Short mmCIF file of C-alpha atoms and ligand atoms in Angstrom, two decimals:
data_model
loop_
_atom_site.label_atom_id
_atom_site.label_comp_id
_atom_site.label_asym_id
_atom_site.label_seq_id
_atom_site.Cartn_x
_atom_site.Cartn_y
_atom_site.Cartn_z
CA UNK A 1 260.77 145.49 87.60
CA UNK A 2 263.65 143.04 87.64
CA UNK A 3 267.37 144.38 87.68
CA UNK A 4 269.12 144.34 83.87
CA UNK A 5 270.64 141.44 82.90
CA UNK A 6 274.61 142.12 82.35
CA UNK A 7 276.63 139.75 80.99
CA UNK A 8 280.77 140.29 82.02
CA UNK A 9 283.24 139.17 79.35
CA UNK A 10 286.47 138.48 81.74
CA UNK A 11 287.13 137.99 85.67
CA UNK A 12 287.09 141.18 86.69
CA UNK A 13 288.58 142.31 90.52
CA UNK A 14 286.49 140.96 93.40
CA UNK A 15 285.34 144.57 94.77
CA UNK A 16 283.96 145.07 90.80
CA UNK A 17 282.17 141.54 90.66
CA UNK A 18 281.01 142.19 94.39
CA UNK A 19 278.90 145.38 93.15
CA UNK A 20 277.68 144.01 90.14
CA UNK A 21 276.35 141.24 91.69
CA UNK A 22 274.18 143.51 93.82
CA UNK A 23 273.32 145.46 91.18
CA UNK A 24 272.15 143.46 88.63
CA UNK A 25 271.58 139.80 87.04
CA UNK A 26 275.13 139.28 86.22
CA UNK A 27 276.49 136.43 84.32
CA UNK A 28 280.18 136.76 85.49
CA UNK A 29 283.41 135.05 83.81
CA UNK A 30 284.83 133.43 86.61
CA UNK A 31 287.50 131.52 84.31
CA UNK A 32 288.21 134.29 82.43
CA UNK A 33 288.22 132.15 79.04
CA UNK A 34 287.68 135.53 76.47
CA UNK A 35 284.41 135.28 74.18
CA UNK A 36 284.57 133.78 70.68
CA UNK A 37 283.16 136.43 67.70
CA UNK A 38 279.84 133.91 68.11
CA UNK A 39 279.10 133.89 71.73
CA UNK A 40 279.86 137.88 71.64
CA UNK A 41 276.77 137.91 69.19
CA UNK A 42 274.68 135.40 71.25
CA UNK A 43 275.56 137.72 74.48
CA UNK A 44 274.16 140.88 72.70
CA UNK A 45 270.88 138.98 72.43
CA UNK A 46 270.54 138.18 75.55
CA UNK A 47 272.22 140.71 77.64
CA UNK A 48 270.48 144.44 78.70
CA UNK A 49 274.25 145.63 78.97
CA UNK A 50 277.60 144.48 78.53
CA UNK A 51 280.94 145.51 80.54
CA UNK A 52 283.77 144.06 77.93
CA UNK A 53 287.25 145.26 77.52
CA UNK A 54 290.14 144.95 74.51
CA UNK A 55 290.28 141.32 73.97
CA UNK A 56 286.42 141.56 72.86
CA UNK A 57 286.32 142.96 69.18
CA UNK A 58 282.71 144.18 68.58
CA UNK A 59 283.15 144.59 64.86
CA UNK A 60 280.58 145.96 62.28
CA UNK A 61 279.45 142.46 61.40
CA UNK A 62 278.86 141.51 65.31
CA UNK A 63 277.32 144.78 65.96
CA UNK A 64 275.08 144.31 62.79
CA UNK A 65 274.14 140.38 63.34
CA UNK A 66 270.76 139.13 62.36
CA UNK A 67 268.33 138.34 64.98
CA UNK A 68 267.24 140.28 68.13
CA UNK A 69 269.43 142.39 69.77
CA UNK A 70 268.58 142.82 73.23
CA UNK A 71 271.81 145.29 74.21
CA UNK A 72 271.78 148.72 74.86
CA UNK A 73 274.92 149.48 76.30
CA UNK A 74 278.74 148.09 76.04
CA UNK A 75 280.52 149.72 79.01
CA UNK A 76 283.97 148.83 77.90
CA UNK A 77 287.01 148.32 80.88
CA UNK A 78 289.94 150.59 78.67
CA UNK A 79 290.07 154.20 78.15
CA UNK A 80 291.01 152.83 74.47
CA UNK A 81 287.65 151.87 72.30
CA UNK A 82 289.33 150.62 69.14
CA UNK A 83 287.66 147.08 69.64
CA UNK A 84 284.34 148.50 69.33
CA UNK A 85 283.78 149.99 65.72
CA UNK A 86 281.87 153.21 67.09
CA UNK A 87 279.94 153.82 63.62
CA UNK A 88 278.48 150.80 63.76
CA UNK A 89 277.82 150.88 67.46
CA UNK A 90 276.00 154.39 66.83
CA UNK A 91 273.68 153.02 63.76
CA UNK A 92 273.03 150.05 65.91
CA UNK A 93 271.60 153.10 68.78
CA UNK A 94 274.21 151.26 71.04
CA UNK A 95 275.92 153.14 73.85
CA UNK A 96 279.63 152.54 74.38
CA UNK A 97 281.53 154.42 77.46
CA UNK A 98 285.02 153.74 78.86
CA UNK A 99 287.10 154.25 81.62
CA UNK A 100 289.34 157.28 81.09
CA UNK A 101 291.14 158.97 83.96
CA UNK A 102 291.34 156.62 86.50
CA UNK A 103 293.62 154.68 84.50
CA UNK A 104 296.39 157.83 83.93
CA UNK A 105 299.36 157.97 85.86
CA UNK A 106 299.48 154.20 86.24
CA UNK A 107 299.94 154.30 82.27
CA UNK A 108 301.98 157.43 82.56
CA UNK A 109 304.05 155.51 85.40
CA UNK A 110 304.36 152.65 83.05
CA UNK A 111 305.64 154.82 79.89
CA UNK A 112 308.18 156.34 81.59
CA UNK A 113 309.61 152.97 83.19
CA UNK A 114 309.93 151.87 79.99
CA UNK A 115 311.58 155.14 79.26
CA UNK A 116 313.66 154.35 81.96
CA UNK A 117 314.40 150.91 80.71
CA UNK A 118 315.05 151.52 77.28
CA UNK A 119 317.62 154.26 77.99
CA UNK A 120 319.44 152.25 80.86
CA UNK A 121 319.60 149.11 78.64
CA UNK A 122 318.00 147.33 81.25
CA UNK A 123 316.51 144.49 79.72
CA UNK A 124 319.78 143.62 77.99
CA UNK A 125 321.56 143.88 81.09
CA UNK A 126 319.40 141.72 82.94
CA UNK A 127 319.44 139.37 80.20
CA UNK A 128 323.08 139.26 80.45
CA UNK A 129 323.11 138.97 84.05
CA UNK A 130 320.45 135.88 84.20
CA UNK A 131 323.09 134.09 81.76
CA UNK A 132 325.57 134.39 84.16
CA UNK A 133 327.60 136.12 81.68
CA UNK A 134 328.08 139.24 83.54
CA UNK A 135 331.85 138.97 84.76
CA UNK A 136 332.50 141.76 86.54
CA UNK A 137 331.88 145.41 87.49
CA UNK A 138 332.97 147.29 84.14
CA UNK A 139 333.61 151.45 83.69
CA UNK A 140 332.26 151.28 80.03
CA UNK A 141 329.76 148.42 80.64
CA UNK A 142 326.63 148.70 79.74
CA UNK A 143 326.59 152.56 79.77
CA UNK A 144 323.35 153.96 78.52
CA UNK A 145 321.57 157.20 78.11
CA UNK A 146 321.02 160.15 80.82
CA UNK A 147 317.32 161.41 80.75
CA UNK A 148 318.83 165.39 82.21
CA UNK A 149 318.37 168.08 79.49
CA UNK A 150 317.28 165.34 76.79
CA UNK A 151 313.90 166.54 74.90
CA UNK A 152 310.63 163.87 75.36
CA UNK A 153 308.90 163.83 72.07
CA UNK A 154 305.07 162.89 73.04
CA UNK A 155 302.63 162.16 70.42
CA UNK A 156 299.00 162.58 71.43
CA UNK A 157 299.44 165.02 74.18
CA UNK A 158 296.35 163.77 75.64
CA UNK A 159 295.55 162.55 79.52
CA UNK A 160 297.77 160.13 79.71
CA UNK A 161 300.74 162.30 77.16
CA UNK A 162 300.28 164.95 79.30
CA UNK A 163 301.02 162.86 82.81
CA UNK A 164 303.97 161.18 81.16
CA UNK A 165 305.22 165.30 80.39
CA UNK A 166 304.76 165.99 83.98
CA UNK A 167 306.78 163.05 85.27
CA UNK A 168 309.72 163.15 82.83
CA UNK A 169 309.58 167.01 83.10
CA UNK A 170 309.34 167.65 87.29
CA UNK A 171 311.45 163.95 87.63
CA UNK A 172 313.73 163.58 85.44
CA UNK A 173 314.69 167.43 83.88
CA UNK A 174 313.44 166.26 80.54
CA UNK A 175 312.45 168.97 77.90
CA UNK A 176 308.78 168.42 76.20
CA UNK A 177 308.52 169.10 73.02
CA UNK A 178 304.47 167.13 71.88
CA UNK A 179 302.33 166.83 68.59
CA UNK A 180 298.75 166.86 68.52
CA UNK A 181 295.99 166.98 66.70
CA UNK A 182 294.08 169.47 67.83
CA UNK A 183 295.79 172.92 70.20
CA UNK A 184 296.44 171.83 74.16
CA UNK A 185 297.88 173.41 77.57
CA UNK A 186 298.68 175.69 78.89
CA UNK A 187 300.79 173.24 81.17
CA UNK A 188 302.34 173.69 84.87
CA UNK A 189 305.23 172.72 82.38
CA UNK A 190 307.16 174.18 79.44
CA UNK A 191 306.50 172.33 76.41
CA UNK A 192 307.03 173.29 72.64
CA UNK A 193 303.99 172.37 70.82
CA UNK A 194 305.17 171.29 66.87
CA UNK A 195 302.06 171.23 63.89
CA UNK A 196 304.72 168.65 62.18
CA UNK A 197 304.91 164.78 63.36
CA UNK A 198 308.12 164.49 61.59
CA UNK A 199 309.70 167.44 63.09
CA UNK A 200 308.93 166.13 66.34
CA UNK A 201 310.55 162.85 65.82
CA UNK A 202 313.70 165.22 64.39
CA UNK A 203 314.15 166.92 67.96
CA UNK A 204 313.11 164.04 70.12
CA UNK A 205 315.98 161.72 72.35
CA UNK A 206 312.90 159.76 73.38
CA UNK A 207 309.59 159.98 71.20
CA UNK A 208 306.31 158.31 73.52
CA UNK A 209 303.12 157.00 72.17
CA UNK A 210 300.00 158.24 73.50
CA UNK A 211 297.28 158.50 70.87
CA UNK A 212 294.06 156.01 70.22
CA UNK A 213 295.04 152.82 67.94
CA UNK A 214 292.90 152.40 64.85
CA UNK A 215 291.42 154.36 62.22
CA UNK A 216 293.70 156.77 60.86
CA UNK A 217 296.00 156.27 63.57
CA UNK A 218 297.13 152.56 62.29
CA UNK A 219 300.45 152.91 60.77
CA UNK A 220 301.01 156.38 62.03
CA UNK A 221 304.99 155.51 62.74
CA UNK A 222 305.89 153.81 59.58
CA UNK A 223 309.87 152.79 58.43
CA UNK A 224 309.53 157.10 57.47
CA UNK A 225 308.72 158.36 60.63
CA UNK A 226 311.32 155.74 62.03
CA UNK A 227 314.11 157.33 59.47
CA UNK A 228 313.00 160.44 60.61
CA UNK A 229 313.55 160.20 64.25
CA UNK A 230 317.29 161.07 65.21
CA UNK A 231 319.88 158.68 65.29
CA UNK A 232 320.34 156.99 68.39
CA UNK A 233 317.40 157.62 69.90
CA UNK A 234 314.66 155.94 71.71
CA UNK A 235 310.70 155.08 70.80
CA UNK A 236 308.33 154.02 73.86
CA UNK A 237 304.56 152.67 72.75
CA UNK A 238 302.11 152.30 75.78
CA UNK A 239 299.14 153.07 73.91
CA UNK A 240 298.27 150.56 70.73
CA UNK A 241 300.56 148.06 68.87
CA UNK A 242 298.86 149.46 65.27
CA UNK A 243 300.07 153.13 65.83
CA UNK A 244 303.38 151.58 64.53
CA UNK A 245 304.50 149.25 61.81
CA UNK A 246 306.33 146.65 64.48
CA UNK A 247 308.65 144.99 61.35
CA UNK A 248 309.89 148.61 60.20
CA UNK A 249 310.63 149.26 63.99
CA UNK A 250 312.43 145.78 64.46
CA UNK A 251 314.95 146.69 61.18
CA UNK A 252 315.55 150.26 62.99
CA UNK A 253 316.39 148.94 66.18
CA UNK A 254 318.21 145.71 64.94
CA UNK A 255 320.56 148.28 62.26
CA UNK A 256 321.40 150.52 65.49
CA UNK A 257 319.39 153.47 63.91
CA UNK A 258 317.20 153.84 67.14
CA UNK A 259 319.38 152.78 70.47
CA UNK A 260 316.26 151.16 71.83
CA UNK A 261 312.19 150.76 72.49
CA UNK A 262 309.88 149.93 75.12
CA UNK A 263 306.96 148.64 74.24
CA UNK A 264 303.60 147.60 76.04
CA UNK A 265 301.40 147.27 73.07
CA UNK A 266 301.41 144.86 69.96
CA UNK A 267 299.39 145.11 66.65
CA UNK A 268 298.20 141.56 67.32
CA UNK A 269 297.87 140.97 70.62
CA UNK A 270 299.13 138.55 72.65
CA UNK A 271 301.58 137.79 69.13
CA UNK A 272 304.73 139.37 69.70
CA UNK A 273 306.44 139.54 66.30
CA UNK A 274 309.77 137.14 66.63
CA UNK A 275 311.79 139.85 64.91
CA UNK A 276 311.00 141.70 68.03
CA UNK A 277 311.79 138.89 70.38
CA UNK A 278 314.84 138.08 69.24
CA UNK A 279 316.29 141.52 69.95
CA UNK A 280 318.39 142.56 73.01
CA UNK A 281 317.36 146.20 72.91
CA UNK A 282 313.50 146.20 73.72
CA UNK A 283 311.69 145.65 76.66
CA UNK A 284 308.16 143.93 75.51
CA UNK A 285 305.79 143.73 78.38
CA UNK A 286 302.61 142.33 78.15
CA UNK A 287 299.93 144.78 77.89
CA UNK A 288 300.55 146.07 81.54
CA UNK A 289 299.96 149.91 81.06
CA UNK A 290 296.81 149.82 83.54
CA UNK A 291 298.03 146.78 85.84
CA UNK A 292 297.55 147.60 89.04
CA UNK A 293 295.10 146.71 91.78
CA UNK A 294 293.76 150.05 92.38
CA UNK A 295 293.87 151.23 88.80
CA UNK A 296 292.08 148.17 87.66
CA UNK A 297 289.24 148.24 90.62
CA UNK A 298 288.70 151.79 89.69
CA UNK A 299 288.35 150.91 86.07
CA UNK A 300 286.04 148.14 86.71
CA UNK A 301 283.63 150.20 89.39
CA UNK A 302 284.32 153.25 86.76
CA UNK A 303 282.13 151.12 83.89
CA UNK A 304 279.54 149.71 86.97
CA UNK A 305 278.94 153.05 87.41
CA UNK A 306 278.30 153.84 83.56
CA UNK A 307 276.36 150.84 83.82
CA UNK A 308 273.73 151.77 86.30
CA UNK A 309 273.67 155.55 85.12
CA UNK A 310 272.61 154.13 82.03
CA UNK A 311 269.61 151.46 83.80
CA UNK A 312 269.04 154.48 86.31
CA UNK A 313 268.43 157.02 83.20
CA UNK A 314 271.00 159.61 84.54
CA UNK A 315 273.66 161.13 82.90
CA UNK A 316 276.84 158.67 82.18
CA UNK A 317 280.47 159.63 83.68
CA UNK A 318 281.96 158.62 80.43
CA UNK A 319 279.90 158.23 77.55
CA UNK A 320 281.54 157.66 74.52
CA UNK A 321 278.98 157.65 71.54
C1 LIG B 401 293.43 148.40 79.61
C2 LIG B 401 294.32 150.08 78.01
O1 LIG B 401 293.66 147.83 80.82
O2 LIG B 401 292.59 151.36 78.84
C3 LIG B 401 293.19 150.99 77.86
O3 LIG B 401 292.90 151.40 76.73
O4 LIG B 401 295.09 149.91 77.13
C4 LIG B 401 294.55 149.33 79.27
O5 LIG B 401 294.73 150.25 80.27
C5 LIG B 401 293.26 147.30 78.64
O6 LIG B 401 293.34 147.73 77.35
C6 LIG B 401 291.92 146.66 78.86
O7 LIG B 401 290.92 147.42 78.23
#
């Protein structure tokens, strides 16, 4: 019997293509141009599987196209699966997995250097610096926020909510307070577990984002939530641009109501709202949460190995639906 056919939406690291190559037909993407809506549809006709990630949106009416559909399995590179509508995927008898785990404390190391950066005004400072409008040494310049005793607010106390905790907590003497939706812990760290999303943005210095985008999520930290947060304090998104209404956020942060942001994610990716861009006190990084060599060859050999678990008819490390 001949190998599956697998077609590969972007470059992935050379270890990743390496294996797939021996493990399948692959049709690879060396120049890592992303797929159109319409050669997404022709790929699930042709393909056995497909290893995709969050630029490709797999929406109902993709998922649903006429015609043959040859695919029985989207192994998608993200722990996130908001660009796969998972109803749809189900109907269809399509298997989706991701990549969770291997991808934590590289996101949890990300959140809390934007933490970091939002509280020491470091974007603003550098900005000021690359100007050459930064005179000299000042007492009272640029003075920013100490992390010691301050409470983290994280929403979605999830993998990746609970390795932020553990950082700011054992690091940085932060207090955790978290929301989530369903009961967590117990912890190797105190934290104060609220039922209410507003009272957590009430008690939080920092509040951190760490819950999927999409679905009921989208919206989820609205111009309310933002009033409800205390004054002065700090909101840090590494998880998706939706969970938070990005003009609402722009007005708090441009009227001094919240000190500052840090955010990795955008509701439109790669459009960065100008209302954002324009302000000193954010740091906007470009979807970076997962960026690093080893996290990104372990995500990559993470959805090979859903990918021949699947072919092989054993059980799959990370099934999704
Ligand atoms: C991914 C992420 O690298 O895993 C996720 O959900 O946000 C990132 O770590 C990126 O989204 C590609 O899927």
């Amino acid at each position: 019997m001949s190998p599956p056919r697998i077609i590969v939406t972007r470059k992935l690291p050379k270890p990743v293509e390496d294996r797939l190559r021996d493990s399948f037909i692959v049709a690879l993407n060396p120049d890592d141009t992303p797929f159109t809506s319409d050669r997404l549809t022709l790929a699930l006709k042709h393909a056995d599987g497909m290893l995709c990630t969050v630029t490709d949106l797999f929406d109902e009416e993709i998922l649903s196209a006429e015609g043959r559909r040859r695919t029985r399995i989207i192994a998608n590179f993200g722990v996130g699966v908001n660009n796969i509508d998972l109803d749809a995927a189900e109907a269809q008898g399509l298997t989706i997995t991701n990549t969770p785990d291997v991808l934590t404390d590289a996101t949890a190391d990300l959140a809390m250097a934007l933490i970091l950066a939002a509280t020491r005004r470091m974007t603003e400072s550098e900005a000021i610096l690359r100007r050459g409008e930064w005179k000299q040494f000042a007492p009272t310049g640029f003075l920013g926020t100490g992390l010691q005793g301050k409470t983290l607010g994280i929403v979605g106390m999830g993998r990746i909510g609970e390795a932020t905790a553990r950082r700011a907590h054992f690091g940085f003497g932060m207090k955790i307070a978290y929301h989530s939706r369903s009961p967590k812990g117990p912890f190797d760290f105190p934290a104060d577990g609220l039922t209410s999303l507003k009272r957590l943005l009430a008690v939080s210095d920092v509040v951190s984002l760490h819950l999927p985008g999409g679905g009921s999520n989208s919206g989820l930290i609205s111009a309310e939530e933002l009033a409800a947060m205390k004054p002065g304090a700090y909101l840090v998104n590494t998880a998706r641009g939706d969970l938070v209404n990005e003009a609402a956020l722009a007005h708090a942060l441009r009227e001094g109501r919240l000190a500052g942001a840090g955010l990795d994610v955008f509701a439109e990716e790669p459009h960065v709202p100008e209302a954002l861009l324009t302000l000193p006190n954010v740091t906007l990084l470009p979807h970076i949460g997962s960026a690093t060599v080893e996290t990104r060859t372990a995500m990559g050999m993470l959805a090979v190995d859903n990918l021949e678990a699947f072919f092989d008819g054993r059980e799959l490390p990370s099934k999704v639906v």
